[in-house]
PDB file of C-alpha atoms in Angstrom:
ATOM      1  CA  UNK A  14     102.098  34.426 174.046  1.00  0.00           C
ATOM      2  CA  UNK A  15     102.524  32.831 177.178  1.00  0.00           C
ATOM      3  CA  UNK A  16     105.553  31.395 178.245  1.00  0.00           C
ATOM      4  CA  UNK A  17     105.740  27.785 179.637  1.00  0.00           C
ATOM      5  CA  UNK A  18     108.178  26.590 182.213  1.00  0.00           C
ATOM      6  CA  UNK A  19     109.080  22.944 182.695  1.00  0.00           C
ATOM      7  CA  UNK A  20     108.878  21.463 185.952  1.00  0.00           C
ATOM      8  CA  UNK A  21     110.487  18.006 186.367  1.00  0.00           C
ATOM      9  CA  UNK A  22     109.716  16.344 189.444  1.00  0.00           C
ATOM     10  CA  UNK A  23     110.481  12.897 190.498  1.00  0.00           C
ATOM     11  CA  UNK A  24     111.956  11.019 193.325  1.00  0.00           C
ATOM     12  CA  UNK A  25     115.264  13.249 193.328  1.00  0.00           C
ATOM     13  CA  UNK A  26     117.783  15.402 191.706  1.00  0.00           C
ATOM     14  CA  UNK A  27     121.256  15.314 190.685  1.00  0.00           C
ATOM     15  CA  UNK A  28     121.891  17.589 193.746  1.00  0.00           C
ATOM     16  CA  UNK A  29     120.712  15.135 196.479  1.00  0.00           C
ATOM     17  CA  UNK A  30     121.611  11.828 197.108  1.00  0.00           C
ATOM     18  CA  UNK A  31     118.464   9.490 197.509  1.00  0.00           C
ATOM     19  CA  UNK A  32     117.529   6.021 199.096  1.00  0.00           C
ATOM     20  CA  UNK A  33     115.558   3.645 197.171  1.00  0.00           C
ATOM     21  CA  UNK A  34     114.158   0.218 197.729  1.00  0.00           C
ATOM     22  CA  UNK A  35     115.203  -3.034 196.363  1.00  0.00           C
ATOM     23  CA  UNK A  36     115.467  -6.827 197.005  1.00  0.00           C
ATOM     24  CA  UNK A  37     118.030  -9.550 197.255  1.00  0.00           C
ATOM     25  CA  UNK A  38     117.722 -13.093 198.065  1.00  0.00           C
ATOM     26  CA  UNK A  39     119.551 -14.732 200.889  1.00  0.00           C
ATOM     27  CA  UNK A  40     119.458 -18.281 201.709  1.00  0.00           C
ATOM     28  CA  UNK A  41     116.072 -18.352 199.908  1.00  0.00           C
ATOM     29  CA  UNK A  42     114.652 -15.832 201.642  1.00  0.00           C
ATOM     30  CA  UNK A  43     113.817 -12.306 199.816  1.00  0.00           C
ATOM     31  CA  UNK A  44     115.338  -9.556 201.853  1.00  0.00           C
ATOM     32  CA  UNK A  45     114.586  -5.685 201.517  1.00  0.00           C
ATOM     33  CA  UNK A  46     117.560  -3.460 200.826  1.00  0.00           C
ATOM     34  CA  UNK A  47     118.208   0.282 200.387  1.00  0.00           C
ATOM     35  CA  UNK A  48     120.566   1.511 197.750  1.00  0.00           C
ATOM     36  CA  UNK A  49     121.741   4.692 197.943  1.00  0.00           C
ATOM     37  CA  UNK A  50     121.415   6.848 194.802  1.00  0.00           C
ATOM     38  CA  UNK A  51     124.670   9.237 194.291  1.00  0.00           C
ATOM     39  CA  UNK A  52     124.331  10.547 190.787  1.00  0.00           C
ATOM     40  CA  UNK A  53     120.754  11.139 189.319  1.00  0.00           C
ATOM     41  CA  UNK A  54     120.744  13.737 186.517  1.00  0.00           C
ATOM     42  CA  UNK A  55     116.873  15.080 185.595  1.00  0.00           C
ATOM     43  CA  UNK A  56     115.364  14.012 182.492  1.00  0.00           C
ATOM     44  CA  UNK A  57     114.445  16.334 179.827  1.00  0.00           C
ATOM     45  CA  UNK A  58     111.036  17.048 178.552  1.00  0.00           C
ATOM     46  CA  UNK A  59     110.426  15.602 175.127  1.00  0.00           C
ATOM     47  CA  UNK A  60     109.929  18.160 172.548  1.00  0.00           C
ATOM     48  CA  UNK A  61     107.007  16.186 171.042  1.00  0.00           C
ATOM     49  CA  UNK A  62     105.192  16.105 174.530  1.00  0.00           C
ATOM     50  CA  UNK A  63     105.851  19.828 175.013  1.00  0.00           C
ATOM     51  CA  UNK A  64     104.603  20.612 171.761  1.00  0.00           C
ATOM     52  CA  UNK A  65     101.113  18.526 172.538  1.00  0.00           C
ATOM     53  CA  UNK A  66     101.077  20.008 175.736  1.00  0.00           C
ATOM     54  CA  UNK A  67     101.288  16.493 177.146  1.00  0.00           C
ATOM     55  CA  UNK A  68     101.878  15.336 180.844  1.00  0.00           C
ATOM     56  CA  UNK A  69     102.564  12.303 182.159  1.00  0.00           C
ATOM     57  CA  UNK A  70     104.518   9.834 184.243  1.00  0.00           C
ATOM     58  CA  UNK A  71     106.853   6.610 184.048  1.00  0.00           C
ATOM     59  CA  UNK A  72     107.634   4.192 186.648  1.00  0.00           C
ATOM     60  CA  UNK A  73     110.881   2.094 186.025  1.00  0.00           C
ATOM     61  CA  UNK A  74     112.196  -1.036 187.453  1.00  0.00           C
ATOM     62  CA  UNK A  75     115.545  -2.138 187.449  1.00  0.00           C
ATOM     63  CA  UNK A  76     118.493  -3.694 189.035  1.00  0.00           C
ATOM     64  CA  UNK A  77     121.649  -2.215 190.632  1.00  0.00           C
ATOM     65  CA  UNK A  78     124.807  -3.970 189.820  1.00  0.00           C
ATOM     66  CA  UNK A  79     127.778  -4.822 192.533  1.00  0.00           C
ATOM     67  CA  UNK A  80     129.772  -1.401 190.869  1.00  0.00           C
ATOM     68  CA  UNK A  81     126.415   0.981 191.700  1.00  0.00           C
ATOM     69  CA  UNK A  82     125.381   0.716 187.827  1.00  0.00           C
ATOM     70  CA  UNK A  83     121.958   0.495 186.546  1.00  0.00           C
ATOM     71  CA  UNK A  84     121.140  -2.911 184.900  1.00  0.00           C
ATOM     72  CA  UNK A  85     118.302  -4.222 183.059  1.00  0.00           C
ATOM     73  CA  UNK A  86     116.091  -1.211 183.194  1.00  0.00           C
ATOM     74  CA  UNK A  87     112.459  -1.706 181.655  1.00  0.00           C
ATOM     75  CA  UNK A  88     109.020   0.285 182.025  1.00  0.00           C
ATOM     76  CA  UNK A  89     106.755  -1.395 184.144  1.00  0.00           C
ATOM     77  CA  UNK A  90     103.855   1.812 184.277  1.00  0.00           C
ATOM     78  CA  UNK A  91     103.058   5.114 182.098  1.00  0.00           C
ATOM     79  CA  UNK A  92     100.180   7.133 181.694  1.00  0.00           C
ATOM     80  CA  UNK A  93     100.760   8.497 178.388  1.00  0.00           C
ATOM     81  CA  UNK A  94     102.307   5.432 176.258  1.00  0.00           C
ATOM     82  CA  UNK A  95     104.902   6.805 173.784  1.00  0.00           C
ATOM     83  CA  UNK A  96     105.333  10.227 175.095  1.00  0.00           C
ATOM     84  CA  UNK A  97     108.048   9.697 178.172  1.00  0.00           C
ATOM     85  CA  UNK A  98     109.415   6.089 177.958  1.00  0.00           C
ATOM     86  CA  UNK A  99     112.360   7.289 175.923  1.00  0.00           C
ATOM     87  CA  UNK A 100     113.690  10.008 177.801  1.00  0.00           C
ATOM     88  CA  UNK A 101     112.880   8.007 181.253  1.00  0.00           C
ATOM     89  CA  UNK A 102     114.981   5.060 179.867  1.00  0.00           C
ATOM     90  CA  UNK A 103     117.642   7.151 178.488  1.00  0.00           C
ATOM     91  CA  UNK A 104     118.275   9.167 181.965  1.00  0.00           C
ATOM     92  CA  UNK A 105     117.847   6.124 184.150  1.00  0.00           C
ATOM     93  CA  UNK A 106     121.030   4.355 182.388  1.00  0.00           C
ATOM     94  CA  UNK A 107     123.002   7.425 183.575  1.00  0.00           C
ATOM     95  CA  UNK A 108     121.942   7.018 187.301  1.00  0.00           C
ATOM     96  CA  UNK A 109     124.474   5.547 189.965  1.00  0.00           C
ATOM     97  CA  UNK A 110     124.490   3.986 193.161  1.00  0.00           C
ATOM     98  CA  UNK A 111     126.565   3.428 196.011  1.00  0.00           C
ATOM     99  CA  UNK A 112     128.204  -0.325 195.663  1.00  0.00           C
ATOM    100  CA  UNK A 113     125.406  -2.232 197.514  1.00  0.00           C
ATOM    101  CA  UNK A 114     126.833  -4.472 200.052  1.00  0.00           C
ATOM    102  CA  UNK A 115     125.138  -7.016 202.230  1.00  0.00           C
ATOM    103  CA  UNK A 116     126.617  -8.220 205.025  1.00  0.00           C
ATOM    104  CA  UNK A 117     130.182  -7.307 203.684  1.00  0.00           C
ATOM    105  CA  UNK A 118     129.435  -9.070 200.259  1.00  0.00           C
ATOM    106  CA  UNK A 119     128.912  -6.981 197.203  1.00  0.00           C
ATOM    107  CA  UNK A 120     125.430  -7.614 195.656  1.00  0.00           C
ATOM    108  CA  UNK A 121     123.235  -7.172 192.751  1.00  0.00           C
ATOM    109  CA  UNK A 122     120.096  -5.604 194.228  1.00  0.00           C
ATOM    110  CA  UNK A 123     116.629  -6.034 192.005  1.00  0.00           C
ATOM    111  CA  UNK A 124     113.209  -4.896 191.919  1.00  0.00           C
ATOM    112  CA  UNK A 125     114.800  -1.451 192.448  1.00  0.00           C
ATOM    113  CA  UNK A 126     111.940   1.311 191.157  1.00  0.00           C
ATOM    114  CA  UNK A 127     111.822   4.955 190.016  1.00  0.00           C
ATOM    115  CA  UNK A 128     108.807   7.174 189.204  1.00  0.00           C
ATOM    116  CA  UNK A 129     109.466  10.105 186.705  1.00  0.00           C
ATOM    117  CA  UNK A 130     106.598  12.422 186.675  1.00  0.00           C
ATOM    118  CA  UNK A 131     106.445  15.285 183.703  1.00  0.00           C
ATOM    119  CA  UNK A 132     104.287  18.368 184.344  1.00  0.00           C
ATOM    120  CA  UNK A 133     103.844  21.632 182.388  1.00  0.00           C
ATOM    121  CA  UNK A 134     103.490  24.741 184.383  1.00  0.00           C
ATOM    122  CA  UNK A 135     102.083  28.062 183.121  1.00  0.00           C
ATOM    123  CA  UNK A 136     103.899  30.328 185.220  1.00  0.00           C
TER     124      UNK A 136
END
């Protein structure tokens, strides 16, 4: 029996901070801002997808609160409906960001996206 090792690859891991993009509205204009991710644990591979040998991805969109918390996440794209959305949503809710500030004011940053890619490897 071959051993199956799991390889989760997405924008970053819990070991490294990462910068994501989002938007705020200033004086009626949409401004792109960067938010610094300070905690982003990896998603676990769902057992049901592992048993079925399913691979795929999920893109989640959300806002970052003035306290650096992920708020209102929702799935915007997936190539394997029903396989990875739950684990992606459970994981994204645990992420944390440096509290976003624009011109010295704490802000909520909208339209931030993260992509989770789930791959099986037979090493």
